[in-house]
Short mmCIF file of C-alpha atoms and ligand atoms in Angstrom, two decimals:
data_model
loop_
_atom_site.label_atom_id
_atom_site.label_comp_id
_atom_site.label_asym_id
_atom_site.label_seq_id
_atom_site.Cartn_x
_atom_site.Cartn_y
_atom_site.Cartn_z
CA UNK P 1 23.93 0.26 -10.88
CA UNK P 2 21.74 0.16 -7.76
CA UNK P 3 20.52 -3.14 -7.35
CA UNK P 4 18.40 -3.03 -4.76
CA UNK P 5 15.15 -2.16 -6.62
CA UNK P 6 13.61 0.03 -3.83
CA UNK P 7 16.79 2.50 -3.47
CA UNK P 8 17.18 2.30 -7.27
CA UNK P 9 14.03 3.07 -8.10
CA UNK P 10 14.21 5.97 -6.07
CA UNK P 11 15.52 8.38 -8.60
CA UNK P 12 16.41 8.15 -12.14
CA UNK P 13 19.69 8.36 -11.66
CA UNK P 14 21.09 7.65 -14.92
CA UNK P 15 19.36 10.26 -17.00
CA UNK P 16 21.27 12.68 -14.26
CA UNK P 17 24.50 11.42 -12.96
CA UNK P 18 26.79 8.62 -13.72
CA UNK P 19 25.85 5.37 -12.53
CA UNK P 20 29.53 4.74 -10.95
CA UNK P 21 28.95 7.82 -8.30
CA UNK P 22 25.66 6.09 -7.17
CA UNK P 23 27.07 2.51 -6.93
CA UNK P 24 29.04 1.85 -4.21
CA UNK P 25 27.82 3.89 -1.90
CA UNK P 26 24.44 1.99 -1.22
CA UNK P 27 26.12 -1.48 -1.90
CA UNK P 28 27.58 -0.86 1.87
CA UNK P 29 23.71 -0.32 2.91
CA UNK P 30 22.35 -2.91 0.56
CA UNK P 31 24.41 -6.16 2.71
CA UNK P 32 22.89 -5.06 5.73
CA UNK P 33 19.18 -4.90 4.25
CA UNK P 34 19.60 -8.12 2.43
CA UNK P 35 16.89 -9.90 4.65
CA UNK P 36 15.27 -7.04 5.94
CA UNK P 37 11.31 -7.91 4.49
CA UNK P 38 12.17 -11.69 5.72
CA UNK P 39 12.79 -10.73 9.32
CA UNK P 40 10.32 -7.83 8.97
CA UNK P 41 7.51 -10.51 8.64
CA UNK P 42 9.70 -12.85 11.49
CA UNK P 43 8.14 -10.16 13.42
CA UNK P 44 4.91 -9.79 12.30
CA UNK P 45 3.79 -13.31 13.95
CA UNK P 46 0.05 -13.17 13.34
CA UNK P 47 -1.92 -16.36 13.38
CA UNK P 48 -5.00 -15.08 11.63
CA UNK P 49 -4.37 -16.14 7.91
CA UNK P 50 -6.35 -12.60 6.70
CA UNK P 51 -4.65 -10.45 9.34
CA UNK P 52 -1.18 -11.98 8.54
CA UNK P 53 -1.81 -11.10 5.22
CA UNK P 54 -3.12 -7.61 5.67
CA UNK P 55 0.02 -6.99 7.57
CA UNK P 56 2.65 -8.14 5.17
CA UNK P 57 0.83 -6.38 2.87
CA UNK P 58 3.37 -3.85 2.13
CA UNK P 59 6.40 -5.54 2.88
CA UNK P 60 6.76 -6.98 -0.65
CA UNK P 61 9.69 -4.53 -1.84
CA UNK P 62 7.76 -1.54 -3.64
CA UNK P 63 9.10 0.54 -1.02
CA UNK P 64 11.95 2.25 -1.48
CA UNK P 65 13.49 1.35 2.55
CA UNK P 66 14.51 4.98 2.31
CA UNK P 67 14.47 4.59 5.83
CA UNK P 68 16.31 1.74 6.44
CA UNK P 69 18.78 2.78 4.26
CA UNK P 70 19.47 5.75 6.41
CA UNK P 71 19.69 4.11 9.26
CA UNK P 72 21.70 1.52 8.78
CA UNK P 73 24.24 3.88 6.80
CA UNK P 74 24.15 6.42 9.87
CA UNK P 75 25.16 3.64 12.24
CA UNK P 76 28.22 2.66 10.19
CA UNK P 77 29.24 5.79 10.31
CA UNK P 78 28.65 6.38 14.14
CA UNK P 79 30.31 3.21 14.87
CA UNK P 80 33.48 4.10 12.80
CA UNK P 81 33.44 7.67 14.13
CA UNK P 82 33.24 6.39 17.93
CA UNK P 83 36.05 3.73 17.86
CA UNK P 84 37.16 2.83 14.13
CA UNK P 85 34.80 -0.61 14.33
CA UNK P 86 33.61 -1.90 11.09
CA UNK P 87 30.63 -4.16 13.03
CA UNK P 88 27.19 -3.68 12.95
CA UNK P 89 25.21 -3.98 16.09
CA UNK P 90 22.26 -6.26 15.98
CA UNK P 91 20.07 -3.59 18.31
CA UNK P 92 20.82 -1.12 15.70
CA UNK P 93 19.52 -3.52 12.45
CA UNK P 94 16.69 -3.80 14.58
CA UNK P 95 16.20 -0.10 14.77
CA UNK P 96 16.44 -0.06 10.50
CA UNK P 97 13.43 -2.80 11.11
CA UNK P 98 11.24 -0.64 13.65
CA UNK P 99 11.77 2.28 11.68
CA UNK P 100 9.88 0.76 8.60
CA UNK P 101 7.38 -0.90 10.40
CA UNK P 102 6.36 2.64 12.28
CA UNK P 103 6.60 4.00 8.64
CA UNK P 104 4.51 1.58 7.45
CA UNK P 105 2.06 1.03 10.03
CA UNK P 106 1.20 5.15 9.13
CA UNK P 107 1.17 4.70 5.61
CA UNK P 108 -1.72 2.28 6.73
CA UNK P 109 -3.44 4.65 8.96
CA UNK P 110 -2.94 7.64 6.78
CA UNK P 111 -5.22 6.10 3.98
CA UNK P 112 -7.54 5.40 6.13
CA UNK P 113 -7.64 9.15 6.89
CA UNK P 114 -7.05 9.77 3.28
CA UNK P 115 -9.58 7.57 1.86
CA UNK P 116 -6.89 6.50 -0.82
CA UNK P 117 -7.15 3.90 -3.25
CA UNK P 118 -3.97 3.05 -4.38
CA UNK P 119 -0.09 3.59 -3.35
CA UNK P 120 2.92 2.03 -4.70
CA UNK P 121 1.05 1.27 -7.69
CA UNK P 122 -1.79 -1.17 -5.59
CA UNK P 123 -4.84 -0.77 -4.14
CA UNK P 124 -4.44 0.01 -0.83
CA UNK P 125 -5.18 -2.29 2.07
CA UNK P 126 -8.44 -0.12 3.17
CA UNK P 127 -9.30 -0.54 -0.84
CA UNK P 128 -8.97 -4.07 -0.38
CA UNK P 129 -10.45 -5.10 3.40
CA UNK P 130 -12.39 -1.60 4.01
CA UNK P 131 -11.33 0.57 6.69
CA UNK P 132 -11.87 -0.76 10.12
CA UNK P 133 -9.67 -3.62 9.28
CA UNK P 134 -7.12 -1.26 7.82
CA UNK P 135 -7.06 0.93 10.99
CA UNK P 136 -6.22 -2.79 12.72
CA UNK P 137 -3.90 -4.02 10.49
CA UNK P 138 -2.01 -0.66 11.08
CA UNK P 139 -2.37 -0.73 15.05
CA UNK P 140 -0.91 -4.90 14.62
CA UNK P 141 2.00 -3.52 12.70
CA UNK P 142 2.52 -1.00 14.94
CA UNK P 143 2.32 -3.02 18.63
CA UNK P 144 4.92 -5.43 16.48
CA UNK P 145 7.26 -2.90 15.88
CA UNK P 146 6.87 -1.99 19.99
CA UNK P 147 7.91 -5.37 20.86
CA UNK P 148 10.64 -5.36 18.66
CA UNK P 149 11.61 -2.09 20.41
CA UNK P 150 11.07 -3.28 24.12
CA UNK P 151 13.39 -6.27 23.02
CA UNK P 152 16.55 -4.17 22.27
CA UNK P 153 16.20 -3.36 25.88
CA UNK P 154 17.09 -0.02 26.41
CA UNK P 155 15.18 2.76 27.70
CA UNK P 156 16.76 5.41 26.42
CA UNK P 157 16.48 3.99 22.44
CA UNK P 158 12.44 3.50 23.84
CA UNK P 159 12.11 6.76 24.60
CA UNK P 160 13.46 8.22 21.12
CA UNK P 161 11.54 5.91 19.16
CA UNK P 162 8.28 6.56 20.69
CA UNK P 163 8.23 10.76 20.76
CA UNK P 164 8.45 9.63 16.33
CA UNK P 165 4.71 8.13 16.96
CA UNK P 166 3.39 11.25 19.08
CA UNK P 167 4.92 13.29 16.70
CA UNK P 168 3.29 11.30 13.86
CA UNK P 169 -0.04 11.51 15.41
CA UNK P 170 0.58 15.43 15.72
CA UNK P 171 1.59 15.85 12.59
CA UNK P 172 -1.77 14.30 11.42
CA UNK P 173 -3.53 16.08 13.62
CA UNK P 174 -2.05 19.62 12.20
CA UNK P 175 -2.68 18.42 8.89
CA UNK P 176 -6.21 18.24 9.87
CA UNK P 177 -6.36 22.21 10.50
CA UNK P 178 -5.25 24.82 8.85
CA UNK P 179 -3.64 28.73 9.79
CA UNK P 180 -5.94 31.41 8.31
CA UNK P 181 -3.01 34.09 8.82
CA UNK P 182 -0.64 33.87 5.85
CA UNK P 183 2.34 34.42 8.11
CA UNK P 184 1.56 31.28 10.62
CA UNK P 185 1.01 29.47 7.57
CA UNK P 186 4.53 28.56 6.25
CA UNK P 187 5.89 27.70 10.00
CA UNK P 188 2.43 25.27 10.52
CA UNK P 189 3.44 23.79 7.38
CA UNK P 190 7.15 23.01 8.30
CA UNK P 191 6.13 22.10 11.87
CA UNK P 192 3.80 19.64 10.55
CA UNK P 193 6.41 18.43 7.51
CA UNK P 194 8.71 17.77 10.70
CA UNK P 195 6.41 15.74 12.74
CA UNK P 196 4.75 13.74 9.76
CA UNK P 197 8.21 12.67 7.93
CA UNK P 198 11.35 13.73 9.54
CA UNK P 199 11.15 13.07 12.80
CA UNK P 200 10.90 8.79 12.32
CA UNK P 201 14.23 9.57 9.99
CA UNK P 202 15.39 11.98 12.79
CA UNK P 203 15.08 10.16 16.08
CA UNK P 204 15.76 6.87 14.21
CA UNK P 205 19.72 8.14 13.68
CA UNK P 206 19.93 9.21 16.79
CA UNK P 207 18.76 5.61 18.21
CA UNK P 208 21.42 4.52 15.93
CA UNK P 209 23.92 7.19 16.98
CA UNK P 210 23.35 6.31 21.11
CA UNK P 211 23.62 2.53 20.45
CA UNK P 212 27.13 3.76 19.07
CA UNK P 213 28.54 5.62 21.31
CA UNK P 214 28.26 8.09 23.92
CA UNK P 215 28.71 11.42 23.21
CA UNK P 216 25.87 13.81 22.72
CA UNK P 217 27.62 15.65 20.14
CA UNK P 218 27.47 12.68 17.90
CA UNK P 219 23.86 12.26 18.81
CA UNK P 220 22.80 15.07 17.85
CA UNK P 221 24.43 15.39 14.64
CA UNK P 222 22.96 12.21 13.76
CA UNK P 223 19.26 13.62 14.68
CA UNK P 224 20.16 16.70 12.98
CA UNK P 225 21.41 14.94 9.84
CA UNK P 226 18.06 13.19 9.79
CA UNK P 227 15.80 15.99 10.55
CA UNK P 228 16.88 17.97 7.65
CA UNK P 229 17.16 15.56 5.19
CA UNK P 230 13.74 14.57 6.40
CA UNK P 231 12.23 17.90 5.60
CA UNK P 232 14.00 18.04 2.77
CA UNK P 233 12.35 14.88 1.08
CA UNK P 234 9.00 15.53 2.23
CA UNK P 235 9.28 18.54 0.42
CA UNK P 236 10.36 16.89 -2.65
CA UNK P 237 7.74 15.14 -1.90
CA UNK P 238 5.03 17.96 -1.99
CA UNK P 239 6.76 18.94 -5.47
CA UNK P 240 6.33 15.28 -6.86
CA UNK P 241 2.53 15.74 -6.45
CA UNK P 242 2.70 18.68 -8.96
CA UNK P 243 5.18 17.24 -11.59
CA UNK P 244 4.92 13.89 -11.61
CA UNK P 245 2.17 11.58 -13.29
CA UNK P 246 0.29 9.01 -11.27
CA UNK P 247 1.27 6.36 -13.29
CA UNK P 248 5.29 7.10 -12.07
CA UNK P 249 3.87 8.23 -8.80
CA UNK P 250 1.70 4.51 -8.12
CA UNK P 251 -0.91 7.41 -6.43
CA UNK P 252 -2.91 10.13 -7.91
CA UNK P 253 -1.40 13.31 -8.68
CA UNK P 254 -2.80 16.86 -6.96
CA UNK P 255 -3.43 14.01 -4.01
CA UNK P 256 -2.72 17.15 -1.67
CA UNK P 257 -5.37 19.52 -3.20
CA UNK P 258 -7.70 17.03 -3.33
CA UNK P 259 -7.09 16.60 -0.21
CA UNK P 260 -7.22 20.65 0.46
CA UNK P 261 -3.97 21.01 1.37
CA UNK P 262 -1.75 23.54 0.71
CA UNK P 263 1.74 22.86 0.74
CA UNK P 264 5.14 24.61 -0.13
CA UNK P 265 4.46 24.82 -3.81
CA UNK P 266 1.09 26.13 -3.28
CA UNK P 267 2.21 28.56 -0.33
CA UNK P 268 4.93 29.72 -2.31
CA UNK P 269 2.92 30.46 -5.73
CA UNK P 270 0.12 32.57 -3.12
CA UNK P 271 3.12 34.98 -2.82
CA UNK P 272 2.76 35.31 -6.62
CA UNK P 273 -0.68 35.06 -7.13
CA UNK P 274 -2.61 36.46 -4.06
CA UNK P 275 -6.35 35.33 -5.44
CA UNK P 276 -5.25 32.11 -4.50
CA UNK P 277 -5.52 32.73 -0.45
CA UNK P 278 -9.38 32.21 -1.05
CA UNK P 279 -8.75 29.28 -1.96
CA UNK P 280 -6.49 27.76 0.75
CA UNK P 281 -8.71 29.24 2.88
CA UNK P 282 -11.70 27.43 1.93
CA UNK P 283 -9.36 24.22 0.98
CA UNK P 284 -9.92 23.81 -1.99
CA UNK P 285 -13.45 22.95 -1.97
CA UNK P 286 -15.21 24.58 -4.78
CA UNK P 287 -15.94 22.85 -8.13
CA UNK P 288 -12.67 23.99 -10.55
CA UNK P 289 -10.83 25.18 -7.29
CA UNK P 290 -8.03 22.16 -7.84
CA UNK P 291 -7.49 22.51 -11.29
CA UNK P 292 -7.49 26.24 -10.84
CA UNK P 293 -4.86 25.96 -7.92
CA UNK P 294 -2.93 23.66 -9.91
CA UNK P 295 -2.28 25.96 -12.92
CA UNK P 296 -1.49 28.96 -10.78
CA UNK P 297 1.48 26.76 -9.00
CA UNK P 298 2.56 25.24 -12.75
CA UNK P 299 2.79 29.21 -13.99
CA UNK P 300 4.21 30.71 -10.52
CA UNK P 301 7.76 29.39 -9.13
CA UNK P 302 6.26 27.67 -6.26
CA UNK P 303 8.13 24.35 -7.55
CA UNK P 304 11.46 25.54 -8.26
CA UNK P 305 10.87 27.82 -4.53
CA UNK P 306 9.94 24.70 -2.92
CA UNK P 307 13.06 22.65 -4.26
CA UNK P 308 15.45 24.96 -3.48
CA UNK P 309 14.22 25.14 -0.10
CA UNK P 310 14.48 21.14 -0.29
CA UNK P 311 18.33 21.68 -1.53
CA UNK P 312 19.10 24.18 1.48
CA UNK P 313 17.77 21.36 3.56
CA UNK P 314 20.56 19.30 2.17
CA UNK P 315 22.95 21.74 2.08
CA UNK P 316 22.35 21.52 6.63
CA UNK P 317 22.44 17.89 6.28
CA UNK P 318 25.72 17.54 4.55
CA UNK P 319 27.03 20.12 6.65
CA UNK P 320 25.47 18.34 9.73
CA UNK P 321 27.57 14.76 8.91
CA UNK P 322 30.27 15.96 7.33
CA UNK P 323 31.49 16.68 11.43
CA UNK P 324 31.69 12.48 11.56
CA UNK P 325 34.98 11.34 10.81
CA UNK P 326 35.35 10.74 7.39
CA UNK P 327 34.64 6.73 5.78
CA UNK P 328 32.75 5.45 2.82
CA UNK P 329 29.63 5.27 4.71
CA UNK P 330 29.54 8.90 5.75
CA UNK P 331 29.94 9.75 1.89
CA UNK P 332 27.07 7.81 1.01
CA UNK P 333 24.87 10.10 3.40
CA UNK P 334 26.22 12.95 1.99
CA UNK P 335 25.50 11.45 -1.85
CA UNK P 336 22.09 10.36 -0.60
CA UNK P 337 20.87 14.03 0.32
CA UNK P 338 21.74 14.27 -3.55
CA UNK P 339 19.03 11.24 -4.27
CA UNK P 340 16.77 13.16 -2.43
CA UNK P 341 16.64 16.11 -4.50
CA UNK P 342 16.89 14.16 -7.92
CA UNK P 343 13.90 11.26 -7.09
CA UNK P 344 11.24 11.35 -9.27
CA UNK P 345 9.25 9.20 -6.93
C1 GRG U 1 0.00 4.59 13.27
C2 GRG U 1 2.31 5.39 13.81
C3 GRG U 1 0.95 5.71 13.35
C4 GRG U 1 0.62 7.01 13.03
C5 GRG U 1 -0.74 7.56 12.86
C6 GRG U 1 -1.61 8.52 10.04
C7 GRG U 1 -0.52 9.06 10.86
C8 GRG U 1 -0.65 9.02 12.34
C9 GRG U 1 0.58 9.61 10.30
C10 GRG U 1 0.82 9.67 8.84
C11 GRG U 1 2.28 9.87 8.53
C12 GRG U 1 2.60 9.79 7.05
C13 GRG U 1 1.95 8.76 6.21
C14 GRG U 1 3.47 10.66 6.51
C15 GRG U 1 3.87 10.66 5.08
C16 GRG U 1 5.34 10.39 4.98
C17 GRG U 1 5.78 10.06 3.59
C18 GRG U 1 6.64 11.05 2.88
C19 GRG U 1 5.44 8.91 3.02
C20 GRG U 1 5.96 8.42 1.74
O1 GRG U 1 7.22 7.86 2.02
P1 GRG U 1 8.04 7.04 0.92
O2 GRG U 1 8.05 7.82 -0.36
O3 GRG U 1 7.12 5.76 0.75
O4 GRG U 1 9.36 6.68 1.49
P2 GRG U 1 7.52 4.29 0.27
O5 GRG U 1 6.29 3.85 -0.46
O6 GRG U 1 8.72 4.35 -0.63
O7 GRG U 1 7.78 3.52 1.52
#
């Protein structure tokens, strides 16, 4: 069974598929995140006692280190693809490490934004030290993750990591608006679903992939791998706030609505039920308009649209990697585009 809590958690694998399918594969992933919160907060060197603690906040292991998992998975199987080697490189741990700090540091920032009160089942840190603090503790987590990336020492592996926080930003800042033509709407969507979540998983295999070897083919099945499986889970994601409970979640449910956002499920069920463009329109804003919203998705096919549209996602991954040379590691990518479809939170 999968050991590592955060992975394991991830789906509930046993009501689904057999435990033996799901546990080797992310034992080869679970040595090389052993220490991975220990030498997250090695990095974090704050000497403010209440910023220290703001920071490591979230490195406590209620996080899944979907990320890190990825990563570190996609460079084993770069590195045996380029030249059979069974060694991790230190510069690409460190890129497992930056990629959950960048994660992190927006997961900070975007409840500021938000105004949410709880994730992973806690308050969150603007609940706790109030926003301006929060929008600090995010930018500290974030300049740490920078040095970490200046000290690999490679421009190139710079460069890729950094278009993940314009893109974040972006993606934020399409989130903000919205498309008032139905046809834009579905493209805005996926453009911003690919700047807000799969472009860190994205660009973070191909740092991974270049630190491996040097052929752009590889590279860009690596960023390809990631992108789709990216979109993928951020449209499981968008499902999750429909079907699951908050309780499961550790956030509110119909977070999205709330928020007036309308996202696969919702665009899909306005194909179905047409009086609900009014609503998108006006985001949700008018007293019964979430609960309203809500039903029509439950009673349309928005969900089961929306996760088949995750599962063709996949589908592109595991086509994607399956062009590595085959090894245990590469398998466990493919089986983990499976995990993504199956979560439950
Ligand atoms: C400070 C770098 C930076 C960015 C500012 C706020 C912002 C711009 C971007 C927000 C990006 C964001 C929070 C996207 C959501 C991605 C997502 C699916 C989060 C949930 O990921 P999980 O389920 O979370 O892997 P855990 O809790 O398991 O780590």
């Amino acid at each position: 069974r999968c050991h590592h809590t955060s992975i394991s958690q991830m789906c509930s694998c046993s009501k689904t598929i057999s435990d033996e399918k799901y546990q080797d594969p992310f034992q080869l992933g679970r040595k090389d995140l052993k220490n991975l919160y220990e030498d997250i907060k090695k990095e974090l060197l704050v000497s403010t006692a209440e910023l220290r603690e703001m920071c490591e906040y979230y490195f406590d292991g209620k996080g899944k280190a979907f990320r890190p998992m990825i990563v570190v998975l996609m460079a084993r199987a770069c590195n045996i693809h380029h030249n059979n080697s069974r060694e991790m490189q230190a510069s690409q741990r460190s890129v497992a490490i930056i990629a959950e700090m960048i994660h992190t540091a927006s997961l900070v920032h975007d409840d500021v934004i938000d105004d949410a009160n709880s994730r992973r089942g806690k308050m969150t840190v603007n609940q706790i030290w109030g926003e301006r603090k929060a929008v600090l503790a995010g930018d500290f987590i974030l300049s740490a993750a920078s040095v970490a990336l200046a000290r690999i020492g490679n421009t190139t592996i710079i460069s890729v990591l950094t278009q993940v926080i314009e893109d974040l930003v972006r993606g934020e800042f399409l989130q903000l608006g919205s498309k008032e033509n139905e046809n834009e709407r579905f493209a805005h969507y996926l453009e911003k679903t690919f700047k807000k979540t799969a472009s860190l998983i994205a660009n973070s295999c191909k740092a991974v992939s270049i630190l491996a070897c040097p052929d752009p083919k590889v590279h860009e099945i690596a960023y390809q791998y990631g992108k789709n499986v990216g979109i993928a889970f951020q449209l499981i994601d968008d499902v999750l706030d429909f079907t699951s409970c908050a309780d499961h979640l550790g956030k509110p449910t119909a977070a999205d609505l709330k928020l007036g956002l309308a996202t696969g499920p919702v665009l899909f069920a306005c194909r179905q039920f047409p009086e609900m463009n009014a609503m998108i329109m006006r985001r949700f804003s008018k007293p019964g308009d979430v609960e309203r919203a809500r039903k029509y998705v439950l009673q349309s096919d928005g969900v089961q649209q929306t996760t088949y549209l995750a599962q063709r996602y996949c589908h592109e991954a595991t086509r994607e990697i399956s062009k590595l040379r085959p090894s245990p590691e590469r398998e466990a990518l493919i089986q983990l585009t499976d995990m993504v479809l199956l979560r439950d939170k």
